[in-house]
Every structure is written in C-alpha cells, then in structure tokens.
C-alpha cells in the first residue's frame, strides 16, 4: 500500500509555514502505525515553483524549503527502519526554464543544449509551428525572440519540454535515476509519463469530435501526436533495465493520464519490461457508481498483461479529493471508497488525508498559488483546494505548523477532519483505513488472490478475492441484499457489524460496505 505525500503540505518542522522533509521524518511513526509500505513524495528537488516543484531546476539537489540531501538520506534510513520505502517524483517531460540546460539552450541556435529541447521555426506568417495546446491552456509554443524560434511546452512557458529523441537527454536522465537509486530511493513516480516523446515531425493534432472523451473536447483536439508515441516505450524499457539492475530492484510508477484502458495496458509492456505500475485515470475519473467502476475494473483486469499489477487511486495532488468528488462529503460514501481501494486486486495508493476523509478546502482568490487556478479562476479554482495542509490536530496551526504561523495554503475544515481526533476513535475513518490495511496484510487472498466479479443486484458491487474473501459495496441510496453467502463479516464500514455471522441474504444499508470471510 502506497501513500502519496505532498511535502509542502504534510508537516512543517521549522515554523516557516511550509512542510519539509524533517516534518515527514517526524511523522514516520504515524505512517508505520497506519501500515504504509511506501511513500511517494511529490517533487522535493530544486524548483522556482512556477508549478510548485514540477518545474525542476536541479534534478539532483533538494529544494532548500524542504531541507537538505542529508535530511533526505535520513528520511530514507529512518523510513527503512520502519519498513517504509521512499519513492520520489521524476519529472522528465520538461525542466524549469531556469534549469542550466535551458538557460544554455536559449543562448543561441548552436548552443550545446539547444537540441535538448523542442525548437521549431514559425510557420510562414509567424504563427506557432503546429496546433498543439498546453495542458494548462493556451498554445503549447512560446516564441524565443532572440533566436526567432518557438520552443515547446506542454504545460507552462516556464516548463520547456525536453527533446527525448536526443540521446544526451536519455543519458542525463539515466544519471538522475542512478543518483537517487544509489542513495537508497526505492523508485519513482514518473510525471506525465505518456507524453515525454513527441511526434518527430511535429504534426498537427486532429480536431476533437463531439463524441470524444471530455479531455479531448476541453483541448479542442485529440492528443494523437503529442502523447502516447511508440518510442516512449523504448525509454520505459531502458529505465526498467536500470531499475532491475539494482538490488533490491527499484519500482517505476507512471502518471499515465490516458483516456483508454487499452493504451494504459501498453505501459506495462510485456508485463515485466516497462512500468511496474501505471496510474489508472479512467478509474479515477469514473463516477462513484457500481456499474461504472465495475466496468473499469473488469476491463482493466482483462487488458493488463498476465502478471501485471493494477493501481487503484481516488485522489492525488491534481484532482478533487475522493471525499469530495466521489463521496460528495458524505462520510458513508467516503468509507465505502476507502474499502474499495484497499480490497481490489492491485496496489492501492492513498493520498495524504484520504485516510481521515479529508475534503477539498475552500481557497479564496487571494490565497491561490496554483498557476492553473490563477488562470481559470473563478470557473475553476485549480489544485490548491486539494493541496491544503494536513490537519493533524484541531488547534491553531493544525499540528502542521506553529500556532502563530500562517501556512502557505489555508486549511480545510480541521474540526471535521483531523488525525488526532480520529486516531483513538474505533469507529473513525482513520481506524477503518488502518484496520483494512492490517487485514489485507494478514490475508493472502486479499494481497494476491485472483479477482472475480460476483453477480449482484443493481447498485451493489461485489467481487471475490482468492478462495474465501468477498467484498460487497452498496453504492446506492437504497437497501440492497446479496444472496448466497455464508461466513463472517471481517470488517464493515459500520464497525458495529464486524464479526457478524452471515447466512442467508446479507442486507446492506445505503453506501454500506463489508469484507466477508466465507466459510
Ligand atoms: C503532472 C503533475 C502536475 C503537474 C504536471 C506538469 O500532471 O501531477 O501536478 O502540474 O504534471 O508537470
Ligand atoms: Ca518548514
């Protein structure tokens, strides 16, 4: 079970209102208590923060706000003592415009690093080389006045895209991977993994059609030539070989934000030669609805190579939190979502705060930090609402920072959701999360057992894991019953039902979920 930490918002150890690596070290006891096997830290490398760490100016140094390399070493060592592995975030699609490579590249057309980025001449008339749009809105090209060429950026102009056709870029990233692997880092989450290679001829994307996926319709075009190019798989195979050459092998998790599950499946390669894990965005984007989720899970299981391992996530630092998006702030739904994530076959990745049912925070215009929120406010507040500081305790500073310090982003509703008040309450979402993780660890059927869908009435979703475990979730507003089970409820979202014998129809209240050990 993996746990995503957004370091800037996890815990501030030195009272500057910004989370840091020592803050993570200070909370390892909590993560161990929760049962976390590994943490993925959003970028901790040097960044001018145009996109809050996702614009990297030095891949092999720690951002001073977060601490030092020796803090990172200490985190890896301390986490290791608690059997928690540390994964970092690798951002290979683009650098910061302040990265020395780009600073050099824009010096002249013949600069040493010029071809490390994607440059192209204007079209006759001066317009951009093609019609690609940035994922953050507007054209994906910015004219560099000095040299008269455009450079490509699939995100902000401050995030120039690297040219992955260039062997020097490939070599340079091998060094980055080695640098961190040699320090004991257990693996990487790979940012924008599906987009790093672009069409060599920079062809125009075709226009979106009315029945296209919403993402294509938002961009007005289909990402045919700026994403999912065949050559990206060469790079993933290269990284996999490098990861496998370490003892123990290191793990690669891709941010594969693709619309189609058959395209997602390709990122696992043959099942053992590309990504170990690929984030499933059709699942993240699905409605919290039995039919919709069952369809994604069934299709994913069907399409993945035999030994490949799915990933199940409901929140991250870019999308509305599961407690808001799936659960509409209803604690019952949020508990059912946690039960689902922790019992499906595959690796669950929880985002900090999921375990306490944290909902999206309200952020005012003055508090906006995310460039996407600033651009689209008020239609879209961007990603700050899901990056609010972790509420550890219901007190000024939230246990995140000192009581008199203003955190870099405002808190959500600390009184409603905080770690301290849930930690000792047996019926809390935090205890439910911990108990599900613990039960999963003790139960081979849940860890590695096959997954088969079980027939169930509309609104109810049930599946069997291995020999003896059945999970049933009533994702509907009415009572529902599952027939034909005998056994015992191991864990229920309503904890008063733990241990209840099951024989005959198993009645489930709206949004109730159970894990049953069958006999
Ligand atoms: C990924 C990150 C996101 C970032 C973007 C550009 O989608 O998750 O936070 O803004 O890439 O690096
Ligand atoms: Ca700090």
Coordinates of C-alpha atoms and ligand atoms in Angstrom, one line a residue:
X1 CA 0.0 0.0 0.0
X2 CA 1.5 3.3 -1.1
X3 CA 0.8 6.7 0.4
X4 CA 1.3 9.9 -1.5
X5 CA 2.9 12.8 0.4
X6 CA 2.7 16.3 -0.9
X7 CA 5.7 17.5 1.1
X8 CA 4.9 21.2 1.1
X9 CA 1.6 20.4 2.9
X10 CA 2.5 17.4 5.1
X11 CA 4.3 18.7 8.2
X12 CA 6.3 21.8 8.8
X13 CA 9.2 21.2 11.3
X14 CA 10.7 24.7 11.4
X15 CA 7.8 27.0 11.6
X16 CA 8.0 28.7 8.2
X17 CA 4.5 27.6 7.2
X18 CA 5.9 25.1 4.6
X19 CA 6.1 21.4 5.0
X20 CA 9.5 19.8 4.8
X21 CA 11.5 16.6 4.9
X22 CA 12.1 16.7 8.7
X23 CA 8.3 17.0 9.0
X24 CA 8.0 13.7 7.2
X25 CA 10.6 12.1 9.4
X26 CA 8.7 13.3 12.5
X27 CA 5.5 11.5 11.2
X28 CA 7.0 8.2 10.2
X29 CA 5.7 6.7 13.4
X30 CA 2.2 7.6 12.2
X31 CA 2.8 6.1 8.8
X32 CA 4.1 2.9 10.3
X33 CA 1.1 2.8 12.6
X34 CA -1.2 3.2 9.6
X35 CA 0.5 0.3 7.9
X36 CA 2.1 2.2 4.9
X37 CA 4.6 0.2 2.9
X38 CA 5.9 3.0 0.8
X39 CA 5.6 6.7 0.4
X40 CA 5.8 8.7 -2.9
X41 CA 6.9 12.2 -2.3
X42 CA 5.8 14.9 -4.8
X43 CA 8.9 16.7 -6.1
X44 CA 11.5 17.7 -3.5
X45 CA 14.1 18.9 -6.0
X46 CA 15.1 22.5 -6.7
X47 CA 12.4 24.5 -8.3
X48 CA 11.5 28.1 -8.8
X49 CA 7.9 26.9 -8.2
X50 CA 6.2 28.2 -11.3
X51 CA 4.3 24.8 -11.0
X52 CA 5.2 24.0 -7.3
X53 CA 8.1 21.6 -7.8
X54 CA 7.0 20.3 -11.2
X55 CA 9.4 22.7 -12.8
X56 CA 12.8 21.4 -11.9
X57 CA 15.9 23.5 -12.0
X58 CA 18.2 20.8 -10.5
X59 CA 17.3 17.1 -10.5
X60 CA 20.0 16.1 -8.0
X61 CA 19.6 18.6 -5.2
X62 CA 16.9 19.2 -2.6
X63 CA 14.8 22.4 -2.6
X64 CA 16.0 24.4 0.4
X65 CA 12.4 24.9 1.7
X66 CA 12.3 21.2 2.2
X67 CA 15.7 20.7 3.7
X68 CA 19.0 19.1 2.5
X69 CA 20.2 16.0 0.9
X70 CA 21.2 14.7 4.3
X71 CA 17.7 15.2 5.5
X72 CA 16.6 13.0 2.6
X73 CA 19.2 10.4 3.4
X74 CA 17.9 10.4 7.0
X75 CA 14.4 10.1 5.8
X76 CA 15.3 7.1 3.7
X77 CA 17.2 5.5 6.5
X78 CA 14.5 6.2 9.2
X79 CA 11.7 5.0 6.9
X80 CA 13.7 1.9 6.1
X81 CA 14.0 1.1 9.8
X82 CA 10.2 1.0 9.8
X83 CA 10.0 -1.0 6.6
X84 CA 8.7 2.0 4.7
X85 CA 10.2 2.6 1.3
X86 CA 10.6 6.1 -0.1
X87 CA 9.8 6.9 -3.8
X88 CA 10.5 10.2 -5.4
X89 CA 8.8 12.1 -8.3
X90 CA 10.7 12.2 -11.6
X91 CA 9.8 15.0 -13.9
X92 CA 11.3 14.0 -17.3
X93 CA 8.9 15.7 -19.7
X94 CA 10.1 19.2 -19.1
X95 CA 12.5 21.2 -16.9
X96 CA 12.2 24.6 -15.4
X97 CA 13.1 27.4 -17.8
X98 CA 15.8 28.3 -15.2
X99 CA 17.4 24.9 -15.5
X100 CA 21.0 25.4 -16.7
X101 CA 20.3 23.2 -19.7
X102 CA 17.5 25.5 -20.9
X103 CA 19.4 28.7 -19.9
X104 CA 22.2 27.4 -22.2
X105 CA 19.8 26.2 -24.9
X106 CA 18.2 29.6 -25.4
X107 CA 21.6 31.3 -25.7
X108 CA 21.8 30.5 -29.5
X109 CA 20.8 28.1 -32.1
X110 CA 24.1 26.4 -31.8
X111 CA 24.3 26.2 -28.1
X112 CA 25.4 22.8 -26.6
X113 CA 22.0 22.1 -25.1
X114 CA 19.9 23.6 -27.9
X115 CA 18.7 20.3 -29.2
X116 CA 17.9 19.0 -25.6
X117 CA 14.6 20.9 -26.1
X118 CA 12.0 21.0 -28.8
X119 CA 12.6 24.0 -31.1
X120 CA 10.9 24.8 -34.4
X121 CA 10.7 27.7 -36.8
X122 CA 7.5 29.7 -37.1
X123 CA 5.1 29.0 -39.9
X124 CA 5.2 31.4 -42.8
X125 CA 3.4 34.4 -41.3
X126 CA 5.0 33.9 -37.9
X127 CA 2.5 31.7 -36.2
X128 CA 3.3 28.7 -34.0
X129 CA 4.8 25.6 -35.7
X130 CA 1.6 23.5 -35.1
X131 CA -1.7 23.5 -33.3
X132 CA -0.8 21.8 -30.1
X133 CA -2.3 23.2 -26.9
X134 CA -0.8 23.3 -23.4
X135 CA -2.5 21.1 -20.8
X136 CA -2.7 24.3 -18.7
X137 CA -4.5 26.3 -21.5
X138 CA -3.3 28.3 -24.4
X139 CA -0.8 27.4 -27.1
X140 CA 2.0 24.9 -26.4
X141 CA 4.6 27.1 -28.1
X142 CA 6.3 30.3 -27.0
X143 CA 8.4 32.4 -29.3
X144 CA 12.0 32.9 -28.2
X145 CA 12.6 36.4 -29.6
X146 CA 16.4 36.2 -29.6
X147 CA 16.6 33.2 -31.9
X148 CA 13.4 33.6 -33.7
X149 CA 12.3 30.0 -33.0
X150 CA 9.5 28.7 -30.9
X151 CA 10.0 26.2 -28.0
X152 CA 7.5 23.6 -27.0
X153 CA 5.9 23.4 -23.5
X154 CA 3.0 21.1 -22.8
X155 CA 2.5 22.9 -19.6
X156 CA 3.6 26.5 -18.6
X157 CA 6.0 28.5 -20.7
X158 CA 8.3 28.2 -17.7
X159 CA 8.3 24.4 -18.3
X160 CA 10.0 23.8 -21.6
X161 CA 9.6 20.2 -22.9
X162 CA 12.8 18.1 -23.3
X163 CA 13.6 16.5 -26.6
X164 CA 13.5 12.8 -25.9
X165 CA 14.8 12.0 -29.4
X166 CA 18.2 13.3 -28.2
X167 CA 20.5 10.7 -26.7
X168 CA 22.2 13.1 -24.4
X169 CA 18.9 13.7 -22.7
X170 CA 18.4 10.0 -22.3
X171 CA 21.9 9.6 -20.8
X172 CA 21.4 12.6 -18.5
X173 CA 18.3 11.0 -17.0
X174 CA 20.0 7.7 -16.5
X175 CA 22.4 9.6 -14.3
X176 CA 19.5 11.2 -12.4
X177 CA 17.9 7.8 -11.7
X178 CA 21.2 6.4 -10.6
X179 CA 21.9 9.3 -8.3
X180 CA 18.8 8.6 -6.3
X181 CA 18.8 4.9 -6.6
X182 CA 22.4 4.9 -5.2
X183 CA 21.0 6.9 -2.2
X184 CA 18.5 4.1 -1.4
X185 CA 15.5 5.6 -3.0
X186 CA 13.1 2.8 -3.8
X187 CA 11.7 4.1 -7.1
X188 CA 10.0 6.8 -8.9
X189 CA 6.6 8.1 -9.8
X190 CA 7.1 9.3 -13.3
X191 CA 5.4 12.6 -14.1
X192 CA 3.4 12.9 -17.4
X193 CA 5.0 9.6 -18.4
X194 CA 2.8 9.1 -21.5
X195 CA 3.8 12.4 -23.1
X196 CA 7.6 12.6 -23.0
X197 CA 8.1 11.6 -26.6
X198 CA 6.5 13.7 -29.3
X199 CA 5.9 13.1 -33.0
X200 CA 9.3 13.7 -34.7
X201 CA 7.5 15.7 -37.5
X202 CA 5.5 17.8 -35.0
X203 CA 2.3 17.1 -37.0
X204 CA -0.9 18.9 -36.1
X205 CA -3.4 17.1 -33.8
X206 CA -6.8 16.4 -35.4
X207 CA -9.8 18.3 -34.1
X208 CA -11.9 16.7 -31.3
X209 CA -15.2 15.3 -32.3
X210 CA -18.5 15.7 -30.4
X211 CA -18.4 12.2 -29.1
X212 CA -14.7 12.3 -28.0
X213 CA -13.6 11.9 -24.4
X214 CA -14.1 15.1 -22.4
X215 CA -10.4 15.8 -22.2
X216 CA -10.1 15.9 -26.0
X217 CA -13.2 18.2 -26.1
X218 CA -11.7 20.5 -23.5
X219 CA -8.5 20.8 -25.5
X220 CA -10.4 21.0 -28.8
X221 CA -8.1 18.3 -30.3
X222 CA -7.1 14.7 -30.0
X223 CA -3.7 14.1 -28.5
X224 CA -2.5 11.9 -31.3
X225 CA 0.9 13.4 -32.0
X226 CA 1.9 14.9 -28.6
X227 CA 1.2 11.8 -26.5
X228 CA 1.5 8.0 -26.4
X229 CA 4.1 7.8 -29.2
X230 CA 5.6 4.3 -29.7
X231 CA 9.1 5.4 -28.8
X232 CA 8.1 6.3 -25.2
X233 CA 8.2 2.5 -24.6
X234 CA 11.8 2.4 -25.5
X235 CA 12.6 4.8 -22.8
X236 CA 10.5 2.9 -20.2
X237 CA 12.3 -0.3 -21.1
X238 CA 15.6 1.5 -20.7
X239 CA 14.5 2.7 -17.2
X240 CA 13.2 -0.7 -16.3
X241 CA 16.5 -2.3 -17.1
X242 CA 18.2 0.3 -14.9
X243 CA 15.7 -0.2 -12.1
X244 CA 16.1 -4.0 -12.3
X245 CA 19.9 -3.8 -12.2
X246 CA 19.6 -2.7 -8.5
X247 CA 19.3 -4.9 -5.6
X248 CA 16.6 -4.8 -4.5
X249 CA 15.1 -3.8 -7.8
X250 CA 13.6 -0.3 -7.9
X251 CA 10.0 0.4 -8.8
X252 CA 8.6 2.6 -11.6
X253 CA 5.1 4.0 -11.4
X254 CA 3.8 6.0 -14.3
X255 CA 1.5 9.0 -14.3
X256 CA -0.2 7.6 -17.3
X257 CA -3.0 10.0 -17.7
X258 CA -4.6 8.3 -20.8
X259 CA -8.3 8.0 -21.7
X260 CA -8.3 4.5 -22.9
X261 CA -7.6 1.3 -20.9
X262 CA -6.0 -0.5 -23.9
X263 CA -3.5 2.4 -24.2
X264 CA -2.9 2.2 -20.4
X265 CA -2.2 -1.5 -20.6
X266 CA 0.7 -0.9 -23.1
X267 CA 2.6 0.9 -20.5
X268 CA 3.2 -2.4 -18.7
X269 CA 4.9 -3.7 -21.8
X270 CA 5.0 -7.5 -21.7
X271 CA 4.2 -7.3 -18.0
X272 CA 7.8 -7.4 -16.9
X273 CA 9.8 -5.0 -19.0
X274 CA 8.2 -1.5 -18.7
X275 CA 6.3 0.2 -15.8
X276 CA 5.6 -1.9 -12.7
X277 CA 2.6 0.2 -12.0
X278 CA 0.6 2.6 -14.2
X279 CA -2.0 5.0 -12.6
X280 CA -5.5 4.3 -13.9
X281 CA -7.1 7.6 -14.8
X282 CA -10.3 6.1 -16.3
X283 CA -10.8 4.7 -12.8
X284 CA -10.0 8.0 -11.1
X285 CA -12.4 9.8 -13.4
X286 CA -15.2 7.3 -13.2
X287 CA -18.4 8.2 -11.3
X288 CA -18.8 6.6 -7.9
X289 CA -21.2 4.2 -9.3
X290 CA -21.3 0.4 -9.2
X291 CA -21.7 -0.1 -12.9
X292 CA -19.1 2.5 -13.9
X293 CA -16.5 1.3 -11.5
X294 CA -17.1 -2.4 -12.1
X295 CA -16.7 -1.8 -15.9
X296 CA -13.3 -0.1 -15.4
X297 CA -12.1 -2.7 -13.0
X298 CA -13.2 -5.6 -15.2
X299 CA -11.8 -4.1 -18.4
X300 CA -8.5 -3.3 -16.7
X301 CA -8.2 -6.9 -15.4
X302 CA -9.0 -8.2 -18.8
X303 CA -6.5 -5.9 -20.7
X304 CA -3.4 -6.0 -18.4
X305 CA -0.7 -8.5 -19.2
X306 CA -0.9 -11.7 -17.1
X307 CA 1.5 -10.7 -14.4
X308 CA 0.8 -7.0 -14.4
X309 CA -0.5 -5.3 -11.2
X310 CA -3.3 -2.7 -11.4
X311 CA -3.2 0.5 -9.3
X312 CA -6.2 2.0 -7.6
X313 CA -6.3 5.6 -6.6
X314 CA -9.1 8.0 -5.7
X315 CA -7.2 11.2 -5.0
X316 CA -3.9 13.0 -5.8
X317 CA -2.5 16.5 -5.8
X318 CA -4.2 17.3 -9.1
X319 CA -7.8 16.1 -8.8
X320 CA -10.6 16.8 -6.4
X321 CA -10.2 14.5 -3.3
X322 CA -12.2 11.3 -3.2
X323 CA -14.1 12.5 -0.1
X324 CA -15.4 15.4 -2.2
X325 CA -15.5 14.1 -5.8
X326 CA -16.7 10.5 -5.2
X327 CA -18.3 10.9 -1.8
X328 CA -19.9 14.4 -2.1
X329 CA -18.7 15.0 1.5
X330 CA -20.8 12.1 2.8
X331 CA -18.7 10.2 5.3
X332 CA -20.5 6.9 4.5
X333 CA -19.6 7.1 0.8
X334 CA -16.0 8.1 1.7
X335 CA -15.7 5.0 3.9
X336 CA -17.0 2.8 1.1
X337 CA -14.4 4.3 -1.3
X338 CA -11.6 3.5 1.1
X339 CA -12.9 -0.1 1.4
X340 CA -12.9 -0.4 -2.3
X341 CA -9.4 0.9 -2.8
X342 CA -7.9 -1.4 -0.1
X343 CA -9.6 -4.6 -1.3
X344 CA -9.4 -4.5 -5.1
X345 CA -6.6 -6.7 -6.6
X346 CA -3.6 -4.4 -7.1
X347 CA -1.8 -1.6 -5.4
X348 CA -3.8 1.0 -3.6
X349 CA -2.3 4.5 -3.5
X350 CA -3.9 6.8 -0.9
X351 CA -3.2 10.5 -0.9
X352 CA -2.4 12.2 2.4
X353 CA -5.7 12.9 4.1
X354 CA -7.8 10.2 2.3
X355 CA -7.4 8.2 5.5
X356 CA -9.3 10.8 7.5
X357 CA -11.9 11.5 4.8
X358 CA -10.4 15.0 4.2
X359 CA -12.4 17.0 1.7
X360 CA -11.3 19.8 -0.7
X361 CA -10.5 23.1 1.1
X362 CA -12.1 26.4 0.1
X363 CA -9.5 28.7 -1.3
X364 CA -10.1 32.4 -2.0
X365 CA -8.7 34.2 -4.9
X366 CA -6.0 35.9 -2.7
X367 CA -4.8 32.6 -1.5
X368 CA -4.3 31.0 -4.9
X369 CA -0.9 29.6 -5.6
X370 CA -1.6 27.1 -8.4
X371 CA -1.0 28.7 -11.8
X372 CA -3.9 26.7 -13.2
X373 CA -6.2 28.1 -10.6
X374 CA -5.0 31.6 -11.2
X375 CA -5.6 31.2 -14.9
X376 CA -9.1 29.8 -14.7
X377 CA -10.4 31.4 -11.6
X378 CA -13.4 31.6 -10.8
X379 CA -14.6 28.9 -13.2
X380 CA -12.0 26.5 -11.8
X381 CA -10.1 27.1 -8.6
X382 CA -7.3 24.9 -9.7
X383 CA -5.5 22.4 -7.5
X384 CA -4.9 24.4 -4.3
X385 CA -8.1 23.0 -2.7
X386 CA -6.6 19.5 -2.7
X387 CA -3.2 20.7 -1.5
X388 CA -4.3 22.2 1.8
X389 CA -2.0 21.4 4.8
X390 CA -2.5 18.1 6.5
X391 CA -4.7 18.6 9.6
X392 CA -3.0 16.7 12.4
X393 CA -4.8 18.3 15.4
X394 CA -7.7 20.6 15.9
X395 CA -5.8 23.6 17.2
X396 CA -4.2 26.8 15.7
X397 CA -1.6 25.7 13.2
X398 CA -3.4 22.3 12.9
X399 CA -0.3 20.5 14.2
X400 CA 1.0 21.2 10.7
X401 CA 2.9 24.4 11.7
X402 CA 3.4 26.6 14.7
X403 CA 0.2 28.1 16.2
X404 CA 1.0 31.6 15.2
X405 CA 2.2 30.8 11.7
X406 CA 0.2 31.2 8.6
X407 CA 0.6 28.1 6.5
X408 CA 1.4 28.5 2.8
X409 CA -2.1 27.4 1.9
X410 CA -5.2 27.7 4.1
X411 CA -6.5 24.6 6.0
X412 CA -9.7 22.8 5.1
X413 CA -12.2 22.0 7.8
X414 CA -9.9 21.0 10.6
X415 CA -12.6 20.5 13.2
X416 CA -14.4 18.0 10.9
X417 CA -11.3 16.0 9.8
X418 CA -8.1 15.7 11.8
X419 CA -5.8 12.9 12.7
X420 CA -5.7 13.3 16.5
X421 CA -9.5 13.1 17.0
X422 CA -9.8 10.0 14.8
X423 CA -6.8 8.1 16.0
X424 CA -8.3 6.9 19.2
X425 CA -11.9 6.6 18.0
X426 CA -12.7 3.0 17.0
X427 CA -15.4 4.0 14.6
X428 CA -13.4 6.6 12.7
X429 CA -12.4 6.5 9.0
X430 CA -8.8 6.5 10.1
X431 CA -9.3 3.3 12.1
X432 CA -11.2 1.8 9.3
X433 CA -8.4 2.6 6.9
X434 CA -5.8 1.2 9.3
X435 CA -7.8 -2.0 10.0
X436 CA -8.4 -2.6 6.3
X437 CA -4.7 -2.2 5.6
X438 CA -3.8 -4.6 8.5
X439 CA -6.4 -7.1 7.5
X440 CA -5.1 -7.0 3.9
X441 CA -1.6 -7.7 5.2
X442 CA -2.7 -10.7 7.2
X443 CA -4.9 -12.1 4.4
X444 CA -3.1 -13.6 1.4
X445 CA -6.4 -13.8 -0.5
X446 CA -6.6 -10.0 -0.4
X447 CA -3.0 -9.5 -1.1
X448 CA -2.5 -11.7 -4.1
X449 CA -5.7 -13.6 -4.7
X450 CA -7.5 -13.5 -8.0
X451 CA -10.3 -11.2 -8.5
X452 CA -13.7 -12.3 -9.9
X453 CA -16.8 -10.3 -10.2
X454 CA -19.9 -11.7 -8.3
X455 CA -23.4 -11.2 -9.7
X456 CA -25.2 -8.6 -7.7
X457 CA -28.4 -6.6 -7.9
X458 CA -28.2 -3.1 -9.4
X459 CA -26.3 -0.6 -7.3
X460 CA -24.5 -3.3 -5.4
X461 CA -21.0 -4.2 -6.4
X462 CA -19.4 -7.4 -5.2
X463 CA -16.3 -9.3 -6.0
X464 CA -14.5 -12.3 -4.7
X465 CA -10.8 -12.3 -3.8
X466 CA -8.9 -15.6 -3.8
X467 CA -10.6 -18.5 -2.1
X468 CA -12.5 -17.0 0.7
X469 CA -12.9 -13.3 0.7
X470 CA -15.9 -11.5 -0.8
X471 CA -16.2 -7.7 -0.8
X472 CA -19.7 -6.1 -1.2
X473 CA -20.3 -2.4 -1.6
X474 CA -23.8 -1.0 -1.7
X475 CA -23.2 2.1 -3.9
X476 CA -26.8 3.2 -3.9
X477 CA -29.3 5.2 -1.8
X478 CA -31.5 2.2 -1.1
X479 CA -31.1 -1.0 0.9
X480 CA -29.7 -3.9 -1.0
X481 CA -29.1 -7.5 -0.3
X482 CA -26.5 -10.0 -1.5
X483 CA -27.7 -13.7 -1.6
X484 CA -25.9 -16.9 -1.2
X485 CA -23.0 -16.0 1.2
X486 CA -22.1 -17.8 4.4
X487 CA -19.3 -16.8 6.6
X488 CA -18.4 -13.9 8.9
X489 CA -18.1 -10.1 8.3
X490 CA -14.4 -9.4 8.9
X491 CA -14.7 -5.6 8.5
X492 CA -17.7 -3.4 7.8
X493 CA -17.9 0.3 7.1
X494 CA -20.3 0.2 10.0
X495 CA -17.9 -1.2 12.6
X496 CA -20.7 -2.5 14.8
X497 CA -21.1 -5.2 12.2
X498 CA -17.5 -6.5 12.4
X499 CA -17.7 -10.2 13.4
X500 CA -21.4 -10.6 12.4
X501 CA -22.2 -14.1 11.1
X502 CA -23.5 -14.2 7.5
X503 CA -26.0 -16.8 6.4
X504 CA -28.9 -16.1 4.1
X505 CA -29.3 -12.7 2.4
X506 CA -26.7 -10.1 3.6
X507 CA -28.5 -6.8 4.0
X508 CA -26.6 -3.7 3.3
X509 CA -27.7 -0.2 4.1
X510 CA -27.2 2.6 1.6
X511 CA -23.4 3.1 0.9
X512 CA -22.5 0.3 3.3
X513 CA -19.6 -2.0 2.6
X514 CA -18.4 -5.3 4.0
X515 CA -15.5 -7.6 3.7
X516 CA -16.7 -11.1 4.3
X517 CA -14.6 -14.2 5.1
X518 CA -16.7 -17.0 3.6
X519 CA -16.8 -20.5 5.0
Ligands
LIG1 C1 1.6 16.2 -13.7 C2 1.6 16.6 -12.2 C3 1.1 18.0 -12.1 C4 1.9 19.0 -12.9 C5 2.1 18.5 -14.3 C6 3.2 19.2 -15.0 O1 0.4 16.1 -14.2 O2 1.0 15.7 -11.4 O3 1.0 18.4 -10.8 O4 1.4 20.2 -12.8 O5 2.4 17.1 -14.4 O6 4.4 18.8 -14.5
LIG2 CA1 9.2 24.2 7.0

